[in-house]
Structures are given as structure tokens and as C-alpha cells.
Short mmCIF file of C-alpha atoms in Angstrom, two decimals:
data_model
loop_
_atom_site.label_atom_id
_atom_site.label_comp_id
_atom_site.label_asym_id
_atom_site.label_seq_id
_atom_site.Cartn_x
_atom_site.Cartn_y
_atom_site.Cartn_z
CA MET A 110 24.15 7.27 -22.48
CA ALA A 111 26.60 5.84 -20.11
CA VAL A 112 26.78 7.50 -16.48
CA SER A 113 30.02 8.32 -15.17
CA VAL A 114 30.11 7.53 -11.56
CA ASP A 115 33.31 7.86 -9.06
CA ARG A 116 34.15 5.18 -6.76
CA SER A 117 33.33 6.80 -3.54
CA THR A 118 29.62 7.54 -4.65
CA LEU A 119 29.25 3.90 -6.05
CA LEU A 120 30.58 2.37 -2.66
CA ARG A 121 27.95 4.56 -0.85
CA LEU A 122 25.37 3.65 -3.31
CA LYS A 123 26.07 -0.05 -2.66
CA GLN A 124 25.69 0.40 1.16
CA LEU A 125 22.21 1.74 0.48
CA PRO A 126 19.08 -0.56 -0.05
CA ARG A 127 16.89 -0.27 -3.09
CA LEU A 128 14.48 2.05 -1.02
CA PHE A 129 16.00 4.46 1.43
CA ARG A 130 15.53 7.26 3.61
CA LEU A 131 17.30 10.35 4.65
CA GLN A 132 18.63 8.63 7.78
CA ASP A 133 20.04 5.65 5.78
CA ALA A 134 21.99 7.98 3.55
CA GLU A 135 23.43 9.82 6.67
CA LYS A 136 24.97 6.75 7.89
CA VAL A 137 27.06 6.30 4.89
CA ALA A 138 27.58 9.92 3.55
CA PRO A 139 28.93 12.62 5.85
CA HIS A 140 28.14 15.42 3.70
CA THR A 141 24.52 13.90 3.01
CA ALA A 142 22.81 16.64 1.28
CA ILE A 143 25.76 17.15 -0.97
CA PHE A 144 25.80 13.52 -1.86
CA LEU A 145 22.13 13.31 -2.31
CA ALA A 146 21.94 16.35 -4.48
CA ARG A 147 24.71 15.20 -6.87
CA ALA A 148 23.54 11.65 -7.00
CA HIS A 149 20.10 12.82 -8.05
CA LYS A 150 21.36 15.29 -10.57
CA LYS A 151 23.34 12.45 -12.13
CA GLY A 152 20.05 10.28 -12.15
CA LEU A 153 21.66 7.76 -9.94
CA ILE A 154 18.85 8.03 -7.46
CA HIS A 155 15.35 9.03 -7.78
CA ARG A 156 13.43 11.24 -5.06
CA LEU A 157 9.94 10.01 -4.20
CA ASN A 158 9.20 12.80 -1.75
CA ARG A 159 10.63 14.32 1.14
CA GLY A 160 13.38 12.18 2.70
CA ASN A 161 12.52 9.02 0.81
CA TYR A 162 14.65 7.81 -2.43
CA ILE A 163 15.11 5.05 -4.65
CA ASN A 164 18.57 3.58 -5.41
CA SER A 165 17.66 3.42 -8.96
CA PHE A 166 21.19 3.30 -10.61
CA LEU A 167 21.84 -0.26 -8.82
CA HIS A 168 18.63 -1.61 -8.30
CA GLY A 169 16.24 -0.15 -10.92
CA PHE A 170 12.72 1.07 -9.81
CA PRO A 171 10.71 -0.98 -7.45
CA LYS A 172 6.95 -2.00 -8.10
CA VAL A 173 4.31 0.60 -7.17
CA GLU A 174 3.05 -1.63 -4.28
CA GLU A 175 6.47 -1.97 -2.90
CA VAL A 176 6.92 2.09 -2.87
CA ALA A 177 3.53 2.53 -1.43
CA CYS A 178 4.25 0.37 1.59
CA PHE A 179 7.76 1.76 2.01
CA LEU A 180 6.53 5.24 2.37
CA ARG A 181 4.02 5.24 5.56
CA PRO A 182 4.74 2.13 7.57
CA PRO A 183 3.16 0.14 8.61
CA ALA A 184 1.07 0.00 5.60
CA TYR A 185 -0.52 -2.41 3.04
CA VAL A 186 -2.15 -1.98 -0.35
CA SER A 187 -5.89 -2.35 -0.53
CA CYS A 188 -9.32 -1.21 -1.96
CA GLU A 189 -9.61 -1.23 -5.97
CA TRP A 190 -5.96 -1.76 -6.45
CA ALA A 191 -6.01 -5.26 -4.39
CA LEU A 192 -9.26 -6.13 -5.88
CA ASN A 193 -7.75 -6.06 -9.25
CA TYR A 194 -4.57 -7.71 -8.09
CA HIS A 195 -6.67 -10.58 -6.88
CA GLY A 196 -8.77 -10.70 -10.03
CA LEU A 197 -11.98 -9.72 -8.26
CA ILE A 198 -12.36 -6.66 -10.91
CA LEU A 199 -11.12 -6.39 -14.47
CA GLN A 200 -10.58 -2.59 -14.40
CA SER A 201 -7.17 -1.35 -13.73
CA PRO A 202 -6.90 1.45 -11.30
CA VAL A 203 -4.95 4.54 -11.65
CA VAL A 204 -5.05 5.06 -7.80
CA CYS A 205 -3.13 2.61 -5.50
CA THR A 206 -4.98 2.66 -1.90
CA VAL A 207 -2.60 2.38 1.00
CA ILE A 208 -4.04 1.71 4.34
CA THR A 209 -1.66 2.67 7.10
CA LEU A 210 -1.56 3.34 11.01
CA SER A 211 1.02 6.03 10.45
CA SER A 212 -0.34 9.76 11.66
CA ALA A 213 1.89 11.34 9.21
CA VAL A 214 -0.65 11.59 6.61
CA GLY A 215 -2.31 14.82 6.34
CA LYS A 216 -1.52 17.14 3.34
CA ASN A 217 1.17 14.40 2.15
CA ARG A 218 -1.51 11.86 1.70
CA ILE A 219 -0.74 11.73 -2.12
CA VAL A 220 2.26 10.67 -3.99
CA ASP A 221 2.73 10.08 -7.89
CA TYR A 222 4.90 7.32 -8.90
CA GLN A 223 5.43 5.98 -12.65
CA GLY A 224 2.01 7.37 -13.69
CA VAL A 225 0.21 5.89 -10.75
CA THR A 226 -1.27 8.06 -7.84
CA ILE A 227 -0.52 6.39 -4.53
CA GLU A 228 -3.01 7.63 -1.88
CA PHE A 229 -2.61 6.92 1.80
CA SER A 230 -5.66 6.41 4.27
CA ARG A 231 -5.22 6.06 8.17
CA ILE A 232 -7.08 3.47 9.76
CA SER A 233 -7.81 2.31 13.10
CA GLN A 234 -5.57 -0.47 14.82
CA SER A 235 -8.74 -2.83 15.12
CA LEU A 236 -9.35 -2.53 11.41
CA PHE A 237 -5.52 -3.15 10.36
CA PHE A 238 -5.60 -6.81 9.56
CA GLY A 239 -6.41 -9.24 6.71
CA PHE A 240 -3.31 -8.66 4.59
CA GLN A 241 -0.43 -10.79 3.25
CA GLN A 242 3.10 -10.47 2.27
CA VAL A 243 3.98 -10.82 -1.33
CA GLY A 244 7.59 -10.16 -2.32
CA HIS A 245 8.73 -6.95 -0.86
CA PHE A 246 5.03 -5.62 -0.12
CA LEU A 247 1.95 -6.29 1.98
CA ILE A 248 -1.42 -6.34 0.06
CA ALA A 249 -4.92 -6.97 1.48
CA SER A 250 -6.85 -10.15 0.86
CA GLY A 251 -9.68 -9.83 -1.81
CA GLU A 252 -12.16 -10.12 0.94
CA LYS A 253 -10.36 -7.29 3.27
CA ALA A 254 -10.16 -5.23 0.14
CA ILE A 255 -13.84 -5.28 -0.28
CA ILE A 256 -14.19 -4.34 3.47
CA ASP A 257 -11.64 -1.52 3.38
CA THR A 258 -13.48 -0.13 0.16
CA LEU A 259 -16.60 0.08 1.89
CA TYR A 260 -15.33 1.33 5.13
CA LEU A 261 -13.28 4.37 3.40
CA ARG A 262 -15.70 5.12 0.49
CA GLY A 263 -19.11 4.18 2.31
CA ARG A 264 -19.92 1.95 -0.81
CA LEU A 265 -18.20 -0.27 -3.60
CA PRO A 266 -17.65 1.97 -6.56
CA VAL A 267 -17.02 -1.32 -8.61
CA GLU A 268 -19.99 -3.30 -7.15
CA ASP A 269 -21.46 -4.09 -10.76
CA GLU A 270 -18.15 -5.80 -12.00
CA LEU A 271 -17.14 -7.51 -8.80
CA ASP A 272 -16.55 -11.30 -9.51
CA LEU A 273 -18.40 -12.78 -6.30
CA GLU A 274 -17.55 -16.48 -7.45
CA ARG A 275 -13.75 -15.76 -6.50
CA VAL A 276 -14.78 -14.37 -3.08
CA ASP A 277 -14.49 -16.28 0.18
CA LEU A 278 -17.93 -15.35 1.49
CA ASP A 279 -17.38 -16.96 4.67
CA ALA A 280 -14.05 -14.86 5.39
CA LEU A 281 -16.01 -11.99 4.25
CA SER A 282 -18.83 -12.52 6.86
CA LYS A 283 -16.40 -12.77 9.82
CA MET A 284 -14.72 -9.46 8.73
CA ALA A 285 -17.82 -7.71 8.15
CA PHE A 286 -18.48 -7.95 11.82
CA LYS A 287 -16.02 -5.10 12.46
CA LEU A 288 -17.92 -2.95 10.19
CA PRO A 289 -20.72 -0.29 11.12
CA ARG A 290 -24.12 -1.67 10.77
CA THR A 291 -24.91 0.49 7.89
CA LEU A 292 -22.22 -0.75 5.81
CA GLN A 293 -22.73 -4.45 6.82
CA SER A 294 -26.37 -3.83 5.14
CA SER A 295 -24.45 -2.93 2.11
CA LEU A 296 -22.84 -6.19 2.12
CA VAL A 297 -26.08 -8.04 2.61
CA ARG A 298 -27.38 -6.49 -0.49
CA ILE A 299 -24.08 -7.28 -2.45
CA THR A 300 -23.77 -10.91 -1.34
CA GLY A 301 -26.98 -12.04 0.42
CA ARG A 302 -24.69 -13.93 2.75
CA ILE A 303 -23.59 -11.72 5.55
CA HIS A 304 -24.87 -11.87 8.93
CA LEU A 305 -25.79 -8.94 10.84
CA ASP A 306 -26.44 -10.09 14.48
CA ASN A 307 -24.10 -9.16 17.16
CA THR A 308 -22.62 -12.64 17.79
CA PRO A 309 -18.75 -12.43 17.74
CA ALA A 310 -17.34 -13.43 14.51
CA SER A 311 -15.35 -16.43 16.29
CA LYS A 312 -18.69 -17.97 17.52
CA LYS A 313 -20.55 -17.37 14.17
CA ARG A 314 -21.71 -20.57 12.17
CA PHE A 315 -21.47 -20.32 8.34
#
């Protein structure tokens, strides 16, 4: 069924990106609350959570990863979701773990989107590395996804299905230097290749 859109609403929607915040809408719609309420009721936009929207009528629905990184910037996708993305595990996760520096996690650390639970975990600045840009989102490398999973879970829930042949063990070893010693020991058991001395990663030989 076709949706009837008046000209003024369409012009405002065209000024908004695919993913936008309340502040973006305030710049193009003087009576922002009314504009958003009407657009949402007509199915022109989709509300993700408080203050965050999808300009779905004009741009469709973004990928889970893009939405995840948009909600709590700076952020990147990691853990089981990234492991599956890089082909290190076959099981398709139903939770997309997002690593963020944002302090605004708290009770709002979970968002449901298109049948997927997006879960946010805050991490220290020193561990906020090892990710790459893919399209409109950031995602951890396979090696950093292993590190993040160990750091956040205390273990690798998918250890028995981890495809180590696709893992860069040298890169993993260098990243492991920043993990607590107990978690480094877990990596030794899993890979047999992780060094546990206190030599800075940049000076290690592999």
C-alpha cells in the first residue's frame, strides 16, 4: 500500500541522513516532536530508541552493524559477531556485541533491531584498537575479536569451533600483551603460541 507523503515532510526527510538523531531533526523541522510523531505514525521513519531514528522511507533499513556503531559512538562491532563475520566460527550469533568508549551505557545497554540483540560493552581507551572500517561501520579484526571476547567473557564460549588456521597468531600474540595474565594463559592453552613475558609487544620476536 502506497504511503502518501506531503511535500514539506518529504523535503525534511531528504535533508536527514539514513540514521539520524533528535538533534538532526531539530535542524530541519521547527516543530520537531510533531514532525517525528507524524512521520513515525505513517511509517516514514523507524525509532531505534530514545533520540535515534532510521530514515527508512527514503533509505530503507541499514545493516545491524551500522546501526550498532551509530547508537554509541565511538564504537566497533566485536566478539562472536565479528568472529562469525571473519569466518572464524560458523555459528551465527543472535547477539551483536558492540565495544564502545561511551559512558552512556548503563540500563540502556541492549537494543533490539531486526531480530538481533545489540549489546553494548564499555572498554578502556587502552583496549580500544584492532578494528577496521567496512562500509559504514567499524568491526574488530578476527584476532581482536578473540581478545575482546576473552576480556569481556573471561573465556571463549566458541573455543571448540574456532578455526585457528584463519587466525594470524603473530598479531594475536602482540594484542595479548595488553590482557591480564590469567587471560593470556587461556590463549596459551588455546593456541600454544602466545608469549607471557613482560616484553613490550613492539620488541617481541615471533
